Short mmCIF file of C-alpha atoms in Angstrom, two decimals:
data_model
loop_
_atom_site.label_atom_id
_atom_site.label_comp_id
_atom_site.label_asym_id
_atom_site.label_seq_id
_atom_site.Cartn_x
_atom_site.Cartn_y
_atom_site.Cartn_z
CA HIS A 520 47.95 74.71 153.97
CA ALA A 521 45.13 74.02 151.52
CA ALA A 522 45.80 77.29 149.70
CA HIS A 523 49.52 76.50 149.58
CA GLN A 524 48.79 73.12 148.03
CA LEU A 525 46.79 74.85 145.32
CA ASN A 526 49.39 77.57 144.69
CA SER A 527 52.80 76.98 146.22
CA THR A 528 54.43 80.07 144.67
CA HIS A 529 51.96 82.79 145.66
CA GLN A 530 53.81 85.23 147.87
CA GLY A 531 50.75 86.21 149.91
CA ILE A 532 49.93 82.59 150.66
CA LEU A 533 53.56 81.90 151.58
CA TYR A 534 53.59 84.86 153.96
CA GLN A 535 50.31 83.98 155.68
CA LEU A 536 51.34 80.33 155.96
CA GLY A 537 54.63 81.40 157.53
CA VAL A 538 52.79 83.60 160.06
CA ALA A 539 50.43 80.75 160.97
CA GLU A 540 53.31 78.29 161.40
CA VAL A 541 55.28 80.67 163.63
CA LEU A 542 52.19 81.24 165.80
CA THR A 543 51.68 77.49 166.17
CA LYS A 544 55.34 76.98 167.11
CA ARG A 545 56.37 75.37 163.83
CA THR A 546 59.12 77.93 163.61
CA ASP A 547 61.46 76.27 161.12
CA GLU A 548 58.71 75.70 158.57
CA GLY A 549 57.34 79.19 159.16
CA LEU A 550 60.65 80.95 158.64
CA ARG A 551 61.30 78.91 155.51
CA HIS A 552 57.98 80.01 153.99
CA LEU A 553 58.54 83.62 155.09
CA ARG A 554 61.94 83.59 153.39
CA ARG A 555 60.38 82.38 150.15
CA ALA A 556 57.75 85.10 150.40
CA LEU A 557 60.38 87.82 150.93
CA LEU A 558 62.37 86.68 147.91
CA ILE A 559 59.30 87.61 145.85
CA ASP A 560 58.07 90.62 147.84
CA ALA A 561 60.50 92.14 150.31
CA THR A 562 57.87 94.54 151.69
CA PHE A 563 55.99 91.99 153.82
CA ARG A 564 55.89 93.14 157.43
CA LEU A 565 58.09 91.39 159.95
CA ASP A 566 57.49 93.92 162.75
CA THR A 567 54.10 92.59 163.90
CA ASP A 568 53.24 90.97 167.21
CA ALA A 569 52.95 87.60 165.45
CA PHE A 570 56.74 87.29 165.54
CA GLU A 571 57.32 88.43 169.12
CA ALA A 572 58.17 84.94 170.38
CA VAL A 573 60.87 84.39 167.74
CA ARG A 574 62.19 87.93 167.30
CA ALA A 575 65.39 87.35 169.25
CA GLN A 576 66.24 84.06 167.54
CA PRO A 577 69.24 84.15 165.17
CA ALA A 578 67.18 82.64 162.34
CA PHE A 579 64.61 85.45 162.54
CA GLN A 580 67.34 88.07 162.77
CA ALA A 581 68.82 86.57 159.61
CA LEU A 582 65.42 86.98 157.99
CA LEU A 583 65.34 90.67 158.94
CA LYS A 584 68.82 91.09 157.46
CA LEU A 585 67.72 89.39 154.24
CA GLN A 586 64.74 91.72 153.99
CA GLN A 587 66.98 94.76 154.32
CA GLU A 588 69.33 93.43 151.64
CA LEU A 589 66.48 92.71 149.23
CA GLN A 590 65.16 96.27 149.58
CA GLN A 591 68.55 97.88 149.08
CA PRO A 592 68.75 99.73 145.73
CA VAL A 593 71.29 98.47 143.21
CA VAL A 594 72.02 100.92 140.39
CA GLN A 595 74.41 99.84 137.65
CA SER A 596 72.67 101.48 134.70
CA SER A 597 72.04 105.03 133.55
CA VAL A 598 69.51 106.71 131.30
CA PHE A 599 70.37 106.14 127.64
CA LEU A 600 67.42 107.90 126.02
CA THR A 601 64.06 109.34 126.92
CA VAL A 602 61.07 109.56 124.58
CA LYS A 603 59.14 112.64 125.65
CA ASP A 604 55.65 111.39 124.91
CA ARG A 605 53.57 110.78 128.01
CA THR A 606 51.00 108.65 126.15
CA LEU A 607 53.37 106.43 124.18
CA HIS A 608 53.43 103.66 126.80
CA ALA A 609 56.51 101.83 125.58
CA GLU A 610 56.85 98.08 126.10
CA GLY A 611 59.39 96.48 123.73
CA ILE A 612 62.64 97.64 122.17
CA ALA A 613 64.85 96.50 119.27
CA HIS A 614 68.15 97.70 117.79
CA ASP A 615 69.55 97.92 114.26
CA PRO A 616 73.33 97.54 114.57
CA SER A 617 73.96 98.73 111.02
CA THR A 618 72.43 102.18 111.57
CA GLY A 619 72.44 102.48 115.35
CA ASP A 620 68.68 103.08 115.32
CA PHE A 621 66.47 101.82 118.13
CA PHE A 622 62.80 100.90 117.73
CA ILE A 623 60.17 101.08 120.49
CA GLY A 624 56.66 99.63 120.41
CA SER A 625 53.69 101.55 121.79
CA ILE A 626 50.91 99.89 123.77
CA ARG A 627 48.62 102.90 123.81
CA GLN A 628 49.20 104.36 120.35
CA ARG A 629 49.40 101.04 118.45
CA LYS A 630 52.54 101.83 116.50
CA VAL A 631 56.33 101.47 116.36
CA VAL A 632 58.62 104.48 116.65
CA ARG A 633 62.22 104.88 115.52
CA ILE A 634 64.86 106.61 117.60
CA ALA A 635 67.67 107.52 115.21
CA SER A 636 71.30 107.49 116.28
CA ASN A 637 71.13 111.31 116.55
CA GLY A 638 68.19 111.05 118.97
CA ALA A 639 65.47 112.08 116.52
CA VAL A 640 62.14 110.32 117.13
CA SER A 641 59.74 109.47 114.30
CA ASP A 642 57.04 106.94 113.50
CA LEU A 643 58.31 103.83 111.75
CA ILE A 644 54.70 102.96 111.06
CA PRO A 645 51.64 105.18 111.68
CA ALA A 646 49.22 104.25 114.44
CA GLU A 647 46.83 101.35 113.74
CA THR A 648 48.26 100.62 110.29
CA GLY A 649 47.25 97.19 109.00
CA GLY A 650 45.03 96.58 111.99
CA MET A 651 47.96 96.79 114.38
CA ALA A 652 46.87 96.67 118.02
CA ALA A 653 48.94 97.28 121.17
CA VAL A 654 52.59 96.53 120.36
CA PHE A 655 54.45 94.32 122.81
CA GLY A 656 57.69 92.53 121.84
CA LEU A 657 60.03 93.64 119.04
CA GLN A 658 62.95 91.97 117.28
CA TYR A 659 65.33 93.20 114.58
CA ASP A 660 65.99 90.85 111.65
CA ALA A 661 69.44 91.66 110.24
CA ASP A 662 69.10 89.28 107.28
CA HIS A 663 66.00 90.99 105.88
CA LYS A 664 66.46 94.39 107.57
CA TRP A 665 63.03 94.03 109.13
CA VAL A 666 61.60 94.95 112.50
CA TRP A 667 59.31 92.24 113.81
CA ALA A 668 56.47 93.19 116.16
CA CYS A 669 53.84 91.20 118.01
CA SER A 670 50.56 92.95 118.64
CA SER A 671 47.36 92.21 120.58
CA PRO A 672 44.19 94.11 121.48
CA ILE A 673 43.92 95.19 125.12
CA ASP A 674 41.74 97.72 126.93
CA GLU A 675 44.57 100.22 127.36
CA MET A 676 45.08 100.82 123.62
CA GLN A 677 43.34 103.68 121.82
CA HIS A 678 40.26 102.99 119.69
CA ASN A 679 39.79 99.47 121.00
CA ASP A 680 37.05 97.42 119.35
CA SER A 681 36.09 93.76 119.13
CA THR A 682 37.19 93.30 115.52
CA VAL A 683 40.89 93.88 116.18
CA ARG A 684 42.92 90.66 116.11
CA SER A 685 46.29 89.66 117.44
CA GLY A 686 49.06 89.47 114.87
CA VAL A 687 52.75 89.35 114.09
CA TYR A 688 54.17 91.91 111.67
CA ALA A 689 57.45 92.14 109.76
CA LEU A 690 58.18 95.78 108.94
CA ALA A 691 60.86 97.14 106.63
CA ALA A 692 63.28 98.94 108.96
CA SER A 693 63.96 101.70 106.42
CA THR A 694 60.40 102.53 105.36
CA GLY A 695 58.00 100.86 107.80
CA LYS A 696 56.31 98.98 104.95
CA ILE A 697 54.50 95.88 106.18
CA GLU A 698 56.36 93.04 104.48
CA ARG A 699 54.47 90.19 106.16
CA THR A 700 51.48 89.78 108.44
CA TYR A 701 50.67 86.64 110.40
CA ARG A 702 47.39 85.86 112.14
CA LEU A 703 45.99 83.05 114.22
CA PRO A 704 43.62 80.55 112.64
CA LEU A 705 40.05 81.82 112.90
CA ALA A 706 39.17 78.93 115.23
CA ALA A 707 41.96 79.79 117.67
CA PRO A 708 41.09 81.68 120.86
CA GLN A 709 41.93 85.37 121.08
CA ALA A 710 45.52 85.77 122.26
CA ILE A 711 47.74 88.23 124.05
CA PHE A 712 51.13 88.11 122.35
CA GLY A 713 53.65 89.30 124.93
CA ASP A 714 57.03 88.65 123.33
CA LEU A 715 58.69 87.19 120.26
CA ILE A 716 62.11 85.98 119.14
CA LEU A 717 63.61 84.89 115.82
CA ASP A 718 65.33 81.61 115.02
CA LYS A 719 68.27 81.18 112.65
CA ARG A 720 65.92 80.40 109.77
CA GLY A 721 64.22 83.76 110.12
CA ASN A 722 60.98 82.48 111.61
CA ALA A 723 59.44 84.02 114.71
CA LEU A 724 58.24 82.40 117.91
CA VAL A 725 55.62 84.36 119.82
CA SER A 726 54.27 83.73 123.33
CA ASP A 727 50.54 83.91 124.05
CA SER A 728 50.21 84.68 127.75
CA ARG A 729 46.43 84.33 127.75
CA ASN A 730 46.32 80.72 126.53
CA ASN A 731 49.93 79.70 127.32
CA ILE A 732 50.70 78.70 123.76
CA ILE A 733 53.86 79.44 121.76
CA TYR A 734 53.14 80.03 118.07
CA ARG A 735 55.55 79.98 115.14
CA THR A 736 55.66 81.66 111.76
CA SER A 737 56.64 79.65 108.69
CA GLY A 738 58.07 81.56 105.74
CA ASP A 739 55.43 83.65 104.03
CA LYS A 740 52.49 81.48 105.11
CA PRO A 741 50.07 83.99 106.69
CA GLU A 742 48.74 81.68 109.40
CA LEU A 743 50.55 81.17 112.71
CA GLN A 744 51.18 77.56 113.70
CA GLN A 745 51.13 76.19 117.23
CA PHE A 746 54.68 75.33 118.27
CA PHE A 747 54.43 74.27 121.93
CA SER A 748 52.19 74.38 124.98
CA SER A 749 52.17 72.69 128.36
CA PRO A 750 49.60 72.19 131.12
CA ASP A 751 52.37 73.23 133.51
CA PHE A 752 52.35 76.79 132.16
CA VAL A 753 50.43 79.45 134.07
CA ASN A 754 51.37 82.74 132.38
CA ILE A 755 54.18 82.66 129.82
CA GLN A 756 56.07 85.82 128.88
CA GLY A 757 59.64 86.25 127.60
CA LEU A 758 61.42 83.79 125.31
CA ALA A 759 65.14 83.18 124.73
CA TYR A 760 67.06 80.63 122.65
CA SER A 761 70.40 79.14 123.62
CA PRO A 762 72.99 80.10 120.95
CA ASP A 763 72.77 76.69 119.25
CA GLU A 764 68.95 76.74 119.52
CA ARG A 765 69.03 73.40 121.26
CA PHE A 766 67.05 74.90 124.12
CA LEU A 767 64.28 77.46 124.36
CA PHE A 768 63.95 79.26 127.69
CA ILE A 769 60.42 80.32 128.59
CA ALA A 770 59.59 82.76 131.38
CA ASP A 771 56.47 81.83 133.33
CA TYR A 772 55.34 84.83 135.35
CA VAL A 773 54.05 82.62 138.16
CA LYS A 774 56.28 79.54 138.21
CA GLY A 775 59.73 80.70 137.11
CA ILE A 776 61.72 79.80 133.99
CA PHE A 777 61.25 76.64 131.93
CA ARG A 778 63.85 75.08 129.65
CA LEU A 779 62.38 73.42 126.57
CA GLU A 780 64.64 70.86 124.87
CA ILE A 781 63.75 71.24 121.21
CA ARG A 782 64.79 67.71 120.17
CA THR A 783 62.37 66.02 122.58
CA MET A 784 60.00 68.97 123.11
CA THR A 785 60.29 68.41 126.85
CA ALA A 786 59.93 71.37 129.21
CA THR A 787 61.28 71.40 132.77
CA LEU A 788 61.66 74.15 135.34
CA ILE A 789 65.16 75.55 135.75
CA ALA A 790 66.66 74.54 139.11
CA THR A 791 68.34 77.11 141.36
CA GLU A 792 71.30 76.40 143.61
CA PRO A 793 71.31 79.85 145.26
CA GLU A 794 68.20 80.90 147.15
CA VAL A 795 66.45 83.11 144.60
CA SER A 796 63.02 83.56 143.06
CA LEU A 797 62.58 83.55 139.28
CA LYS A 798 58.98 84.63 139.60
CA GLY A 799 57.66 87.73 137.86
CA THR A 800 60.02 87.53 134.87
CA ASP A 801 58.85 89.54 131.86
CA GLY A 802 61.83 90.07 129.54
CA LEU A 803 64.28 87.17 129.22
CA TYR A 804 67.63 87.11 127.36
CA PHE A 805 70.47 84.61 126.94
CA TYR A 806 73.96 86.08 127.20
CA GLN A 807 77.28 84.28 127.74
CA GLN A 808 76.05 81.20 129.66
CA SER A 809 73.55 83.35 131.55
CA LEU A 810 69.91 84.30 131.55
CA ILE A 811 69.14 87.97 132.10
CA ALA A 812 65.68 88.41 133.61
CA ILE A 813 63.68 91.64 133.86
CA GLN A 814 61.47 90.91 136.89
CA ASN A 815 58.50 93.23 137.33
CA GLY A 816 56.36 90.74 139.25
CA VAL A 817 58.53 91.09 142.34
CA SER A 818 58.99 93.90 144.84
CA PRO A 819 61.15 95.83 144.45
CA PHE A 820 61.52 95.48 140.67
CA ARG A 821 64.88 94.06 139.60
CA VAL A 822 67.01 93.07 136.63
CA THR A 823 69.13 90.01 137.38
CA ARG A 824 71.79 88.00 135.61
CA TYR A 825 71.48 84.28 136.42
CA ARG A 826 74.54 82.19 135.51
CA LEU A 827 73.86 78.66 134.31
CA ASN A 828 75.78 75.40 134.58
CA LYS A 829 77.23 73.67 131.51
CA THR A 830 74.04 71.73 130.80
CA LEU A 831 71.96 74.92 131.05
CA ASP A 832 69.43 73.43 133.43
CA THR A 833 70.53 74.92 136.77
CA ILE A 834 71.32 78.42 138.00
CA VAL A 835 74.60 78.30 139.92
CA SER A 836 75.08 81.99 140.78
CA TYR A 837 73.51 85.37 140.15
CA GLU A 838 74.16 89.09 140.08
CA VAL A 839 71.59 91.83 140.58
CA LEU A 840 72.16 94.37 137.81
CA ASP A 841 69.51 96.87 138.87
CA ARG A 842 67.06 96.87 141.77
CA ALA A 843 64.76 99.61 143.02
CA HIS A 844 66.36 101.95 140.47
CA PRO A 845 65.13 105.53 141.02
CA ASP A 846 64.03 105.73 137.37
CA PHE A 847 61.92 102.60 137.52
CA GLY A 848 58.23 102.81 136.74
CA GLU A 849 57.76 99.25 135.55
CA PRO A 850 60.67 97.69 133.64
CA THR A 851 59.45 95.43 130.85
CA LEU A 852 61.44 94.26 127.81
CA GLY A 853 64.95 94.91 126.55
CA VAL A 854 67.58 94.14 123.93
CA ILE A 855 71.24 93.22 124.19
CA ALA A 856 73.28 95.37 121.81
CA ARG A 857 76.89 96.53 121.70
CA GLY A 858 77.64 94.46 124.78
CA ASN A 859 75.03 96.33 126.82
CA LEU A 860 71.48 95.67 127.97
CA TYR A 861 69.05 98.39 126.92
CA TYR A 862 65.60 98.05 128.43
CA ILE A 863 62.36 99.94 128.97
CA ALA A 864 62.66 101.13 132.57
CA ASN A 865 59.38 102.92 133.21
CA SER A 866 56.65 101.45 131.06
CA GLN A 867 53.40 103.21 131.94
CA TRP A 868 51.15 100.36 133.04
CA ASN A 869 50.25 102.35 136.15
CA GLY A 870 49.24 105.38 134.08
CA TYR A 871 45.60 104.38 133.54
CA ASP A 872 42.42 104.87 135.54
CA ALA A 873 39.80 102.23 136.32
CA ASN A 874 38.32 102.67 132.82
CA HIS A 875 41.70 102.02 131.15
CA GLN A 876 42.05 105.65 130.12
CA PRO A 877 45.26 107.63 130.66
CA LYS A 878 45.31 109.46 133.98
#
């Protein structure tokens, strides 16, 4: 109970608490906590002796049925393209609707590659240009014809050293020329920029998952400005605006999804009417009154469409788009283009040894 009070969303704590409550004949509470644990990780064992006394009860049988459903593969997507580079380690993706080109950022190689509409792959920008570190989120800017990239130093990137700094880059989509570079103030702590989005004025918001701060660019000013932070954040990832930019949706890898009302700068957790877990969301996208979440902090991995109410503060229904897809490695970030969701399905985070070198 003490651990649960400290961290009420940790799946391991929820599972162990549920086991303890079942063993001490607090069955209703135990099954409730076990259900919450399974919604995050459907692989927890329910075939142990700890559940012998309740195994025949309808509520426990319902739990077993839920576990089977959560592990069932759902495949609604197919392979669109494959980049045949085993050390690229793709993370983010963007799309240029005018040319049909896609752009993919590389964690390991510290660059952005272009996939032309004919399938040809080439470097948009050479590795490590302009001090670029591991590339996470990407966005295409149709007004300027730029590809925006957020970049941070991590152990998995090649040629890592202590002088590399996090940054946001605006790259010419046609040539790869660095049009703008944004850095943190020198006094700011080192960041890990996980994702970025653009507003209607052409400025970028970028999430720092290490310090739980959202930064903002401002025109051609080279220094990033703090936009929003909250003591309620634990590990922020994907960002998504509502179409009118009245709300900013913020994925917290541990807690779920926050909705920030821009007018009041007030952040609250999204409520859920159906019994679901929003934990482990990496990529986050707003589409037709829905949030599409790429969840790689759950087991099995899944991509889910969560439909919102009119006030955009409560999830009222959901649809699993992909779950336990046979092509999954670790799904990360995506882009909505041409009415479809394109996303990185097998990012290579599990492709490193204990020294952060490729296996």
